[in-house]
Every structure is written in C-alpha cells, then in structure tokens.
Coordinates of C-alpha atoms in Angstrom, one line a residue:
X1 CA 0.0 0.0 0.0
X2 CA 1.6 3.5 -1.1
X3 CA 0.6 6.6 0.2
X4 CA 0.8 10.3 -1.8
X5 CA 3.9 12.0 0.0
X6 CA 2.9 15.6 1.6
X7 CA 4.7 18.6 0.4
X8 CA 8.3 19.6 1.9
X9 CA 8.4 22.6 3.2
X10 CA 10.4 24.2 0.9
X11 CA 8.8 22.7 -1.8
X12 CA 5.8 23.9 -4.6
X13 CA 2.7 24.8 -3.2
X14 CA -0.8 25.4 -5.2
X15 CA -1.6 28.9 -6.1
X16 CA -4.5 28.6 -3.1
X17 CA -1.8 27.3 -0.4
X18 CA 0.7 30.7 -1.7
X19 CA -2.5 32.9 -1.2
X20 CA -2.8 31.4 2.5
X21 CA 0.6 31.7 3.3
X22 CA 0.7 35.4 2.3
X23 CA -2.0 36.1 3.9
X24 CA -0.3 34.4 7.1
X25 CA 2.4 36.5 6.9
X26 CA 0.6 39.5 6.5
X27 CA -1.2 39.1 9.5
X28 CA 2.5 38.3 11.2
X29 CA 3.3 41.7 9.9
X30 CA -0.1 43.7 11.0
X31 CA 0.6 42.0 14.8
X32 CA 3.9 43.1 14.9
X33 CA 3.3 46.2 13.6
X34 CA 0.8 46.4 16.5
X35 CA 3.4 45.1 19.2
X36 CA 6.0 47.9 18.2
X37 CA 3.0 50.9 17.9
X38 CA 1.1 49.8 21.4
X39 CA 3.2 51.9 24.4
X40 CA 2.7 50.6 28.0
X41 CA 2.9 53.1 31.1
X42 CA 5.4 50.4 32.5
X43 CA 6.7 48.5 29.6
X44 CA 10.2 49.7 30.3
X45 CA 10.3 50.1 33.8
X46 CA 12.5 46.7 35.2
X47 CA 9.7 44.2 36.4
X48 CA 9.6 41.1 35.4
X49 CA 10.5 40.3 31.8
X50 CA 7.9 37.8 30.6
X51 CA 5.0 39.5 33.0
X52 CA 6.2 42.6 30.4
X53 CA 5.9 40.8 27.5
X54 CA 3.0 38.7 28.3
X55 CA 1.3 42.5 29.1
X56 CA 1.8 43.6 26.0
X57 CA 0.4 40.6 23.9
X58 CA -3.0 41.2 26.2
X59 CA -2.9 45.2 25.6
X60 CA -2.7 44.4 22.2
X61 CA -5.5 41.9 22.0
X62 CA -8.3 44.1 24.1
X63 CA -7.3 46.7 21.6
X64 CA -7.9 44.1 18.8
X65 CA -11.3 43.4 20.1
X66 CA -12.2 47.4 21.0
X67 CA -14.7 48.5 22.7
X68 CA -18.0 46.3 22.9
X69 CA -21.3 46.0 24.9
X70 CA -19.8 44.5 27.4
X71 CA -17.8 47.2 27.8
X72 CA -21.2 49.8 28.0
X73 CA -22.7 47.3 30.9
X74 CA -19.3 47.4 32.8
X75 CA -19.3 51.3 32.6
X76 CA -23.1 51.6 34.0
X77 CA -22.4 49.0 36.5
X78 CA -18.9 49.7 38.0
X79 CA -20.7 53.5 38.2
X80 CA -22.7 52.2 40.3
X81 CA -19.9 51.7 42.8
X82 CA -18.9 54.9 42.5
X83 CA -22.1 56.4 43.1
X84 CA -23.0 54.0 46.1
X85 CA -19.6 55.7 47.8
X86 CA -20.0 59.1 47.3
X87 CA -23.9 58.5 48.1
X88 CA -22.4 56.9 51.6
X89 CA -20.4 59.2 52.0
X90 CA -22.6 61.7 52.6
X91 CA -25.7 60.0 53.8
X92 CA -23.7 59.5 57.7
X93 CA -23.4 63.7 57.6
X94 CA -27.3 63.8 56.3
X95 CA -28.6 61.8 58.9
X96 CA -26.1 62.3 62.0
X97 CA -27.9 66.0 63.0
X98 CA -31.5 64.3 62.9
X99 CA -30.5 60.9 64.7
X100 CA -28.6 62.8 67.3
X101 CA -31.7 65.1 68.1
X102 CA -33.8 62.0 68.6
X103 CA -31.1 59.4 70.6
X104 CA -31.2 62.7 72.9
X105 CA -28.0 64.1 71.8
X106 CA -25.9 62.0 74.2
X107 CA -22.8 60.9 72.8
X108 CA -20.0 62.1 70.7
X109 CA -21.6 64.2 68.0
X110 CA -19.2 63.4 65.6
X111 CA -19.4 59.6 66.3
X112 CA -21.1 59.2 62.6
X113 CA -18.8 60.7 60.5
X114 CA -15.7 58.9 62.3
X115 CA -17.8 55.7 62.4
X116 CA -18.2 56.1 58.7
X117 CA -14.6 56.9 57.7
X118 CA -13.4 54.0 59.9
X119 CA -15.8 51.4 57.8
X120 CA -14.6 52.9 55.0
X121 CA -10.6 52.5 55.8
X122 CA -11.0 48.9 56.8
X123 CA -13.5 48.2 53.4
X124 CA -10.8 49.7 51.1
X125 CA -7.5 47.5 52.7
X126 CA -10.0 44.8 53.1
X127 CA -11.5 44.9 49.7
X128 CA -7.9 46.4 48.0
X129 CA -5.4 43.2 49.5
X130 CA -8.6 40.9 49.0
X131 CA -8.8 41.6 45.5
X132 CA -4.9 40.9 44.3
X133 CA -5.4 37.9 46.4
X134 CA -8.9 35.9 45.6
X135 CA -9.7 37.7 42.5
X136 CA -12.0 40.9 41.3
X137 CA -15.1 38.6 40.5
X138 CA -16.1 37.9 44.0
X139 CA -15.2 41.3 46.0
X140 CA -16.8 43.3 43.1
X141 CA -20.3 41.5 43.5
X142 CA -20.4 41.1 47.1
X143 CA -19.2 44.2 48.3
X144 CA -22.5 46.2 47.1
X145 CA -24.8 44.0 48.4
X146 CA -23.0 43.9 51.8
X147 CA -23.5 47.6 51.7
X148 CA -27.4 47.7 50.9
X149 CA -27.9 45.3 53.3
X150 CA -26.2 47.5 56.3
X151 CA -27.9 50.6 55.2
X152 CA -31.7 49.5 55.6
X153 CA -31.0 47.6 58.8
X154 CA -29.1 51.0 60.3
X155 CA -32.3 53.1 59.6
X156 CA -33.9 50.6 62.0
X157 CA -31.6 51.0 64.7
X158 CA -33.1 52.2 68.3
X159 CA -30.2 54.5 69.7
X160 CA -26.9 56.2 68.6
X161 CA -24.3 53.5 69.8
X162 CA -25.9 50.9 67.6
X163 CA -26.2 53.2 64.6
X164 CA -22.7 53.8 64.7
X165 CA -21.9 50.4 64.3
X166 CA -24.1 49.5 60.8
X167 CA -22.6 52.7 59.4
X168 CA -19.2 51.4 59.9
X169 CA -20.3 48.6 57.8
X170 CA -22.0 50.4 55.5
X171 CA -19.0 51.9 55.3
X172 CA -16.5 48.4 54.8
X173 CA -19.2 47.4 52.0
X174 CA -18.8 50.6 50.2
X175 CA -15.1 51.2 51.1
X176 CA -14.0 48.3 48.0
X177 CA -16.1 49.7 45.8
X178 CA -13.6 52.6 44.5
X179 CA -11.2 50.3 44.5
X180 CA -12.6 47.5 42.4
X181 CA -14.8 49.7 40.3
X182 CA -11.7 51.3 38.6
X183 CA -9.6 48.3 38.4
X184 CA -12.1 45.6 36.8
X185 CA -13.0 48.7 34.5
X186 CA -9.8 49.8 33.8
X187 CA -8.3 45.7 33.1
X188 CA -11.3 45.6 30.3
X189 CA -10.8 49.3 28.9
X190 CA -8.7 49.4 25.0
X191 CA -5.8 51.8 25.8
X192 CA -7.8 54.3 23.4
X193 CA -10.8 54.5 25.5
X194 CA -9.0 54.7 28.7
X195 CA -10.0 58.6 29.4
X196 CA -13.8 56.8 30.0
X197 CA -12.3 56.2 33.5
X198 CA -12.0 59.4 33.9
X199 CA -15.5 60.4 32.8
X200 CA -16.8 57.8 34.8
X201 CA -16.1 59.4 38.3
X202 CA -19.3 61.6 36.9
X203 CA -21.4 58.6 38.4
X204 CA -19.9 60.0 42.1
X205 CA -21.5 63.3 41.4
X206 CA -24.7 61.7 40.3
X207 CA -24.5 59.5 43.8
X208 CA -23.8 62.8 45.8
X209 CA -27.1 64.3 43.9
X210 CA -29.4 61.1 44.8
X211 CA -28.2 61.8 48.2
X212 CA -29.1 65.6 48.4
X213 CA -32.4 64.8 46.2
X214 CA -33.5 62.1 48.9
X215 CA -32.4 64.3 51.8
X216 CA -34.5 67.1 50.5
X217 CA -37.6 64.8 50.0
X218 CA -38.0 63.2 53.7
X219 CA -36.0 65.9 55.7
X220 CA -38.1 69.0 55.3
X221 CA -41.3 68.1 55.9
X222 CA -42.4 69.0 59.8
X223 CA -44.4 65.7 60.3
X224 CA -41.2 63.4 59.7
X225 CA -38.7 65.9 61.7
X226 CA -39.1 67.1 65.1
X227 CA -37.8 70.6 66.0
X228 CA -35.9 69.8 69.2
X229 CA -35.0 67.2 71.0
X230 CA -37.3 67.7 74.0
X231 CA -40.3 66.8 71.6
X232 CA -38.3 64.5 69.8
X233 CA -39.4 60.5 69.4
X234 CA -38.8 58.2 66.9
X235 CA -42.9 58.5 65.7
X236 CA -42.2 62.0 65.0
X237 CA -38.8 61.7 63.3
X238 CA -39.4 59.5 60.7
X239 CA -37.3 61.0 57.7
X240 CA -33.9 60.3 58.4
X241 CA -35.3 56.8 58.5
X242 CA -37.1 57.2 55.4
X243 CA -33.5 58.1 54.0
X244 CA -31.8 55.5 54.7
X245 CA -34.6 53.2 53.5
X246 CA -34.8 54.6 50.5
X247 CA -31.1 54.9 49.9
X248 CA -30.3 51.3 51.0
X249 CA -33.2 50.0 48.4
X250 CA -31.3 51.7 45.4
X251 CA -28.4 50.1 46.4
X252 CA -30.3 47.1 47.1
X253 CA -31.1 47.0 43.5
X254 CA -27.9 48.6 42.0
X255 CA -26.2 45.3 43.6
X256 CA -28.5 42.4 41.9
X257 CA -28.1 44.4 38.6
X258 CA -24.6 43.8 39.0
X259 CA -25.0 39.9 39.6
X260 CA -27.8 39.7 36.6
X261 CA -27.2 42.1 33.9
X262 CA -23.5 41.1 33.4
X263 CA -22.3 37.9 34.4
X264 CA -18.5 39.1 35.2
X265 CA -15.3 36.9 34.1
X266 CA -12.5 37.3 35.7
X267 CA -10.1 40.4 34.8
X268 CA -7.5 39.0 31.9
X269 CA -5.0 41.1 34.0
X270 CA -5.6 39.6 37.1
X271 CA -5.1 36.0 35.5
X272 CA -2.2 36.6 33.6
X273 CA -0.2 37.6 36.8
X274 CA -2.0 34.3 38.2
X275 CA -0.4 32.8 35.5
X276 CA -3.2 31.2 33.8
X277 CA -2.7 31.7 30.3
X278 CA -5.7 29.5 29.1
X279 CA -7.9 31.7 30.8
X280 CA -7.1 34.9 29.2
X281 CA -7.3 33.3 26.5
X282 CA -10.6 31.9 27.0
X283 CA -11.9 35.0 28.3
X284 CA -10.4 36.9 25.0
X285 CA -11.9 34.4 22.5
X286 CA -15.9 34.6 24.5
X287 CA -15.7 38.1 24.2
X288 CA -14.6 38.1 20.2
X289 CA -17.0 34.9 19.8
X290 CA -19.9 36.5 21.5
X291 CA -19.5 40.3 19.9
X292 CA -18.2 38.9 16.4
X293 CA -14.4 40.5 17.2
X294 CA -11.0 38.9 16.0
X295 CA -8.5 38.2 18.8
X296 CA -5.4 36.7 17.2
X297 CA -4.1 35.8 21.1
X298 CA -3.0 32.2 21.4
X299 CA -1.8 30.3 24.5
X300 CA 1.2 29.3 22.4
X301 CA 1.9 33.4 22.5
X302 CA 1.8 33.7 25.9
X303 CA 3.7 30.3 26.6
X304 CA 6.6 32.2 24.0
X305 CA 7.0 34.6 26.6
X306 CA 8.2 32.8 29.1
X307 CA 6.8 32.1 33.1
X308 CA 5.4 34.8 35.5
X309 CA 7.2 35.2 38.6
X310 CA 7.0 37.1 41.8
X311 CA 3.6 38.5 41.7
X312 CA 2.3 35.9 44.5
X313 CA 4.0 34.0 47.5
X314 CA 3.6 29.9 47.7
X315 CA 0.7 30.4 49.7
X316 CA -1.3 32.9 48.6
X317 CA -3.4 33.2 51.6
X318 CA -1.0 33.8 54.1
X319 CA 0.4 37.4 55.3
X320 CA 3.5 36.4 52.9
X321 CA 1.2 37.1 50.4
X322 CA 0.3 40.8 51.6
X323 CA 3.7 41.3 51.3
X324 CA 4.5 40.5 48.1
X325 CA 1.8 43.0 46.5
X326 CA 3.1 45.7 48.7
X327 CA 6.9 45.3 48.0
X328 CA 5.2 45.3 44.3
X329 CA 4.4 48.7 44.2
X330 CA 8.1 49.7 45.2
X331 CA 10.1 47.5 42.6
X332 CA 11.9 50.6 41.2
X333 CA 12.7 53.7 41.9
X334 CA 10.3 55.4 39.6
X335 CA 7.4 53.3 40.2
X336 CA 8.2 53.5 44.2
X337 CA 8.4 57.7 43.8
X338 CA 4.8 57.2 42.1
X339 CA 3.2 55.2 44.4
X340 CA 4.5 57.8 47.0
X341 CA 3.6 60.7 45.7
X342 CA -0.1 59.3 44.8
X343 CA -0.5 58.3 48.4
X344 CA 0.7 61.6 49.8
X345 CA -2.0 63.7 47.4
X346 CA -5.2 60.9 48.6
X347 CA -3.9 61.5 51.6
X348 CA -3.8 65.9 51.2
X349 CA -7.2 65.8 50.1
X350 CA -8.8 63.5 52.6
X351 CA -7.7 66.2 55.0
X352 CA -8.2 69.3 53.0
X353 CA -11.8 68.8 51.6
X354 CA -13.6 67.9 54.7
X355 CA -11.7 70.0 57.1
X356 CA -12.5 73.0 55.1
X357 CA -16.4 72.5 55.3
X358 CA -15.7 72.4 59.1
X359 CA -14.3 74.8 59.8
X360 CA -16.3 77.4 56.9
X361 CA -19.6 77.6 58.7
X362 CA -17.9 79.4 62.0
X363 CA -15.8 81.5 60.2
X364 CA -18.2 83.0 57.9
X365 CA -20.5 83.6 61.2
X366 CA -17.7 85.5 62.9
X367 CA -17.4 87.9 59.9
X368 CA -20.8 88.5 59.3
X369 CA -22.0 86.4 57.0
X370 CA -26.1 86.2 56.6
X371 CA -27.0 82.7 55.6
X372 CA -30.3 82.5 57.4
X373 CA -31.9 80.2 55.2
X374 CA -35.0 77.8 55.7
X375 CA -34.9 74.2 55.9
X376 CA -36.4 73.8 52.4
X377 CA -33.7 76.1 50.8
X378 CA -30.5 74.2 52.2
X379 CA -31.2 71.2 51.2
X380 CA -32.1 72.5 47.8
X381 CA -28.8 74.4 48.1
X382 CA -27.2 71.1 49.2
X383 CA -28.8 69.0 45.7
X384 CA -27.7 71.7 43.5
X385 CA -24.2 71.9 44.9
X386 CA -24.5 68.3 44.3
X387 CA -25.7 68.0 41.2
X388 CA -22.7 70.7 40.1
X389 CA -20.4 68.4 40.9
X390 CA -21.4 65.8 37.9
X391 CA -20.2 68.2 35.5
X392 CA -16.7 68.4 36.6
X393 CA -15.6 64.6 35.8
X394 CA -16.9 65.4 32.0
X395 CA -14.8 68.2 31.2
X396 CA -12.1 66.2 33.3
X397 CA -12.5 63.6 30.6
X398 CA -12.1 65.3 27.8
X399 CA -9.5 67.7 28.9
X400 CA -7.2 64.5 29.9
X401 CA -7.5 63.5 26.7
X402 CA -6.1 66.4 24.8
X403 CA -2.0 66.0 23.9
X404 CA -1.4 69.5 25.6
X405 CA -2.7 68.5 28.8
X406 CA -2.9 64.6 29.8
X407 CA -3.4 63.2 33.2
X408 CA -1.1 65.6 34.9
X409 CA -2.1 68.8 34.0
X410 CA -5.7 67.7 34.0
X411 CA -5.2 67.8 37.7
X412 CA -2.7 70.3 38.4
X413 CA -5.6 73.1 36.4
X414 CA -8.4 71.6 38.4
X415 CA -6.5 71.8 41.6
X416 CA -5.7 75.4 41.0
X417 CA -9.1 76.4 40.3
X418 CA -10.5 74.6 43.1
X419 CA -8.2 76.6 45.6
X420 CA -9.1 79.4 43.7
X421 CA -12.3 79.4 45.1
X422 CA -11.7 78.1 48.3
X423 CA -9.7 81.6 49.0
X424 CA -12.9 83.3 47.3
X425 CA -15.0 81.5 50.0
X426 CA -14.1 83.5 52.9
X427 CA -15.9 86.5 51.2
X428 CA -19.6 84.9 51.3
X429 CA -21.6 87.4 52.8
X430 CA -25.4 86.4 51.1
X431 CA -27.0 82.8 50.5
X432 CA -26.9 83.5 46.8
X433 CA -23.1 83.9 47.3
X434 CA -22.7 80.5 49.4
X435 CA -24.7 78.3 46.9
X436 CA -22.6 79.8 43.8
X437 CA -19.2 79.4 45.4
X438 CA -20.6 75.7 46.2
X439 CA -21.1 74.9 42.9
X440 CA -18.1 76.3 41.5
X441 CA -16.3 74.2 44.0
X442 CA -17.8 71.1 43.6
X443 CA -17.9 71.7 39.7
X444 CA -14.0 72.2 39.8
X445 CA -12.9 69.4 42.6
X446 CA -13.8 66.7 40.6
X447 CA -11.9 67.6 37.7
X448 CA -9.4 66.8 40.2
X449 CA -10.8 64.1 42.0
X450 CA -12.0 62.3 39.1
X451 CA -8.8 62.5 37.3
X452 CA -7.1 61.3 40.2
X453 CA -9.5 58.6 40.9
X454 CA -8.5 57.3 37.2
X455 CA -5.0 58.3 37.2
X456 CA -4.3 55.7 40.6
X457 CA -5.0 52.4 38.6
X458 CA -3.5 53.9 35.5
X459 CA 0.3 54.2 36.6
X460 CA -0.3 50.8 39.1
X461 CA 1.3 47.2 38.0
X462 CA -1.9 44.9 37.5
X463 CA -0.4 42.6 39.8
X464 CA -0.4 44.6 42.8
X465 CA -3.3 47.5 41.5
X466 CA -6.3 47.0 43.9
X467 CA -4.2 46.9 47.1
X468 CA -1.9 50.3 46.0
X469 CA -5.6 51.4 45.0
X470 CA -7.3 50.1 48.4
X471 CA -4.2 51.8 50.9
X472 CA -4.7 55.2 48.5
X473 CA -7.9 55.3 49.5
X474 CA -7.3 54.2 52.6
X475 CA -5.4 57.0 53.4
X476 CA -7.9 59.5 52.4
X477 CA -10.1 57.8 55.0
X478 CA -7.5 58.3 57.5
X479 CA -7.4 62.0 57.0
X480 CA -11.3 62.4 57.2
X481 CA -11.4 60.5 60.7
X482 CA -8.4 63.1 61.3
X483 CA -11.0 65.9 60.2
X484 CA -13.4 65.2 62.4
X485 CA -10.9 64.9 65.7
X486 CA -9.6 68.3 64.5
X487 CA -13.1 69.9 64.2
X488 CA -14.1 69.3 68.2
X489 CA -10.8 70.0 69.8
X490 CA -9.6 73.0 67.3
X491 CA -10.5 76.8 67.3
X492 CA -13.2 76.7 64.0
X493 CA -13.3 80.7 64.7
X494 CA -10.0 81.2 63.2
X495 CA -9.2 81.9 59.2
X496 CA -5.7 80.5 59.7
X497 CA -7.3 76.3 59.0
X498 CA -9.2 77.6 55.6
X499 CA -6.0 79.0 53.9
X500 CA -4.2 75.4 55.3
X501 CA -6.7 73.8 52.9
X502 CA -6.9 76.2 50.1
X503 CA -2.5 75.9 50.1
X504 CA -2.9 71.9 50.3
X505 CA -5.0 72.5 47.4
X506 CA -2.6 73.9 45.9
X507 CA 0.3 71.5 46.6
X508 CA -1.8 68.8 45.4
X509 CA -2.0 70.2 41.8
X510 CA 2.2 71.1 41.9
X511 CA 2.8 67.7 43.0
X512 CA 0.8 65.9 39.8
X513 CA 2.4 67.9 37.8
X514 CA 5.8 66.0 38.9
X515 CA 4.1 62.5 38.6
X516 CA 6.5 60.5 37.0
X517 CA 4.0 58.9 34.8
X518 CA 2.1 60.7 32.2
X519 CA -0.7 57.8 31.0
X520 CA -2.2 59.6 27.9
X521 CA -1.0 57.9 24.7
X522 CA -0.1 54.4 26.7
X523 CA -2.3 51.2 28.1
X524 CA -1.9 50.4 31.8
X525 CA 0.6 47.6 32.5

C-alpha cells in the first residue's frame, strides 16, 4: 500500500496554499506592527521580563477586540460603585444631626462621621489586599450588596451606639467599591478609551445628587422631623429613616443588577499575573466569539514569553502574600516615587476637603455672613451643589485626553481652580453667594478628584493595583477620621485652618504635575 507523499516545506505549493501563506504572513506583519506601535505606562520600567511581555500581547489583544457592549454594561455598573460611595459618603453627615436630636444628643456628635470613615478604611484594605489575592469577580459582586444590606437595617436601629456600628459597615461594603470599580474597569478598557475612566467618576456626582435629592424629599417636611429634642421620638422623626430606606433599596437593586445584567469573568489582568494563560485566553476568545471580534491571542503566544514570577507568594493566603503586592508597588525607583507621591496627594485631600467645610460655617458667622436660610432652601442648596459636581468629571474627561494636557495637568488646572475658590469662599456674605461658590467648588474638585481617581489604577502594575488602589484610599479615610478629631478640639473661629486647605489645594496640583507617569497615549501595565 503506497501513500501520496505531503509537500516539503520548501517545496511547490498550489496557487490557493501561496495565497494562505501570504496572507499568514501579513497578518504576522499587522501584529507586529501592533506590538512595536502599542506603548505601556510600565513597559520599560525593570519588572519582570515575561509578566512585560506577556502584558503587552493582552494590551494588544483588548485593543484588537475594542470597545463592545460588554464594555457599556461594565461602565453603568462599576458606576454604580462609585455612586453608592460618594452616596455613603454623605448619607452619615445627612442623617447624623436628625438621629442625634432624637437618641437625645448623648454621645459624641461626631461619632457618625468617624464611624463612617473608619468602615470605610478597613473596606478599602480589606476589599484592595482581598482583590490581588482571591480575585475581582467575588469582591466586586459582594461588596455592594454587603453595603445595601447595612444601610436599611441602620435606619432601623433604636439608639446612637448601635447606629454607629451598621454605618461602619455600611462603610466596609462601600469602602472596595472605589477600589474595584476602577480596576475591573480599567483591566477591560482598550488603551484608546482609557479617558472613560476618567468620565466615569461623573457617576460619584450623580450619587452625591441622589443623596441631596432624597435628603430634601424626607428631611423638610415637619411631620417626619421634630424641631428639638425635647419633643423629639422616633414616631415624629421618621425622615432620616425614610432616608436610609430609600437609599439602601437603590443600592439594594444597583447590587442584583450587577449579579444579573453582566455575568462578570474574571479580569485577563488579574489571571495573567495568576499565571493562567488559558484563561485569558478563554476570556479573550468569548468576548470576540460573542461580539463577532477577532483576537489573534493564542496560549502558544503567551507560553513564548516565558513564566510569571514574583507576583504571589507559595501560599497565597497567608500574610506572605500581603507582602508581596506591597513590595510590588516599590520594585523601582520610579514606580516607588509614584506610588509615593499618589499616596501623599489621597492623603492631602482627605484632609483638606472635609476639614475646610468644618471649619467654613464658623468662620463666615464670625465675619458677618447672613446665611439665614430655611430648611427647604438648604437642602435644595445642598442638591444643587450636588448635582454641580457631575459636571466636573466630563470636562475632566475630555481635557485628559487632549495632547497638551494629559493626566497631569488635567489635575494640576483643576486643583488650581478649586483653591481658587476656596480663597474666594471667605468672602460669602449672602446665600446666593454661598450656593454659587458651592457649585463652583464642587464643579472644579472633581476635575481633580475624578482625574485622580482614574490616574491611581493607570500608573499601578496589574499585579499589585487594587491593594496600592485600596491603601490610597485608605489614606484618604485616615485623614477624614483626622478631620473630624480636628473639628471638636480645634478653634473653628480662626481663618488660619481655611488658607491650610486652600494651600494643600494647591500642593496637590504642583505635586501631579511631577508624577513620574504621564498615561495619555499608553495602556496600563
């Protein structure tokens, strides 16, 4: 029995087999082309050498596949996150005056707002180690519903200790939500489309306006707030209840829509430092499969690159392993001065931004100010100072995204202008005056914050991103509590605090404009 020999190599091919093989090699040519074009924000800082190249081979397939539906549902969901924090944020200050009043004002008055912050610092180490260590999937579903759940039961709660407690958890559910809202985003984005991170920190505005909309709804009306707290019981103080009710049952239902609406894989990122190669590629080929992409990533492309080392200890679940993703975020000089310098300006603003709305409402009494207003008019003050603040993150957006400007000096103009009118401030005289200067403010801070807020993960190494995400926010929560220690001991008569904040203001925007990392033109490493 004789069998047809195949053809050599080297030897003649049909016309059909030469058309193939150019092709082939055309497609060799439009990777590579790719590889050299794509820039990484770390690709030539000294990490490991196949984690580097393996990076690059996943940058370049997300950017392959672009930007798909899957990409839209991430964007409304993971805003969800943000506005459930910012929405937290506040809802402790809305509620604390009311609650107080009725528990009979014993206690520390600023019990809320430290009980909150604390919640929040644990929730964002918690959430930020948790999330290099198990994965994204399960901290970025269970966090929000961890947080709904606290904030109906604490609008039950029969006296001030007690209250305290469920908004500290409130506060550890919504504490990972900045930090994994960014980073699954972010690990998903194409490097073009990376400025969306930035324009999605408009969701935190829109969770600070639920907040003052909600406020405004159950706080002015007499029958569900009592006007002191001799006549004060819990029959006649209903609204701040009916505040947290309502707020926990948004974020009741923000945190099954994340569960049913998208089922989320894990990050590619997060398994290539893993080092599970079949994975990402897995998770590559559904997403082409399912929104008719290409993805020309193969296992045998990652297996070329060589084995991941050093982004996890032998036993990942061992303080070994907490460790190894801190040491991460100092591997060289340049990334260690980044991490720094990122830490130090979460940390400014935690302390600046609170501190100033402190210590404002004294010092504009002692000069004279007239801001007699009724009940009905601050919180309606209060929603549209809110509501401002949306509008900031959008311009932040596209001005990040303009050659000229980038990242940096995205944040360095927004923290200018914001200290701008924090020195203007301290010349409010009228209401009109105080809810315009509000506005502006809030308007121009998030330029800032929301470029910073997208900026962290940016300049991060995947490996070790949610915990240097979770300890930068975890400083800013450090600074708040600080606030609030500062606000009942210190002197809130005095101008000297509210030109502290304005000048940290501006030593925040000088120090990003000496980030070492400028992300606009680059993918995320």
């Amino acid at each position: 029995m004789t069998t047809s020999p195949a053809p050599e190599k080297g030897g003649s091919n049909s016309p059909k087999q030469q058309k193939t093989k150019t092709s082939t090699v055309n497609l060799q040519a439009v990777n590579s082309a790719t590889i050299q074009d794509g820039k990484d924000i770390l690709g030539l800082q000294d990490l490991d050498p196949a984690l580097n190249r393996k990076m690059h081979l996943v940058n370049n397939a997300i950017d392959e596949i672009g930007w798909t539906p899957y990409h839209t549902k991430l964007f409304f969901l993971n805003g969800f996150g943000y506005a459930v924090d910012s929405l937290v944020l506040l809802l402790q200050g809305v509620i604390a005056g009311p609650a107080f009043r009725e528990f009979g004002e014993k206690g520390y008055d600023n019990a809320m707002t430290i009980a909150g912050y604390v919640g929040m610092l644990v929730g964002a180490l918690f959430w930020g180690l948790g999330a290099d260590i198990i994965g994204r999937r399960f901290a970025f579903n269970v966090s929000l519903l961890i947080c709904s759940v606290s904030v109906i039961i604490a609008g039950a709660m029969p006296n001030w200790p007690s209250l305290g407690l469920w908004i500290a958890l409130v506060g550890f559910g919504a504490g990972g939500n900045l930090v994994l809202d960014t980073t699954v985003f972010l690990e998903y984005l194409p490097g073009s489309k990376q400025w969306v991170l930035t324009l999605m920190a408009g969701w935190w505005g829109l969770g600070q306006a639920v907040t003052g909309f909600v406020a405004w709804g159950f706080l002015v009306p007499e029958r569900w707030n009592c006007p002191s707290v001799e006549s004060c019981t819990k029959q006649n103080n209903m609204g701040w209840r009916y505040v947290m009710f309502t707020s926990g049952a948004l974020v009741f239902v923000m945190s099954i829509l994340r569960v049913t609406v998208i089922r989320l894989r894990e990050t590619p990122k997060y398994l290539l430092a893993l080092g599970e190669d079949g994975k990402v590629v897995e998770t590559f080929q559904f997403l082409a499969t399912k929104y008719n992409r290409q993805c020309s990533l193969t296992v045998e492309k990652l297996d070329a690159c060589g084995v991941v080392r050093g982004t996890h200890s032998k036993n990942r679940f061992s303080f070994a392993e907490s460790l190894v993703h801190l040491r991460g975020l100092f591997s060289t000089p340049k990334i260690s001065l980044s991490t720094t310098l990122i830490w130090v300006s979460w940390a400014m603003m935690g302390l600046a931004y609170p501190l100033f709305y402190v210590f404002l409402p004294s010092y504009l009494a002692s000069r004279g100010a007239n801001l007699d207003v009724s009940t009905f008019d601050t919180w309606r003050n209060y929603t549209l100072t809110n509501i401002s603040s949306i509008f900031g993150p959008l311009l932040a957006g596209w001005m990040c995204n303009l050659p000229l400007l980038g990242r940096r000096y995205t944040m360095l103009i927004g923290a200018l202008m914001t200290a701008a009118f924090f020195f203007a401030y301290t010349s409010v005289r009228t209401g009109a005056q105080d809810v315009g200067f509000s506005c502006s403010i809030a308007f121009c801070l998030n330029i800032y914050y929301g470029t910073l807020y997208a900026y962290t993960p940016e300049v991060l190494p995947s490996a070790h991103r949610a915990t240097g995400n979770g300890v930068a926010v975890a400083c800013n929560r450090v600074m708040g509590i600080l606030s609030a220690v500062i606000a009942t001991v210190a002197n809130t008569s005095t101008s000297a605090p509210l030109y502290i904040c304005g000048a940290l203001l501006v030593a925040m925007g000088v120090l990003s404009a000496f980030f070492p990392f400028e992300p606009y033109g680059r993918r995320s490493s």
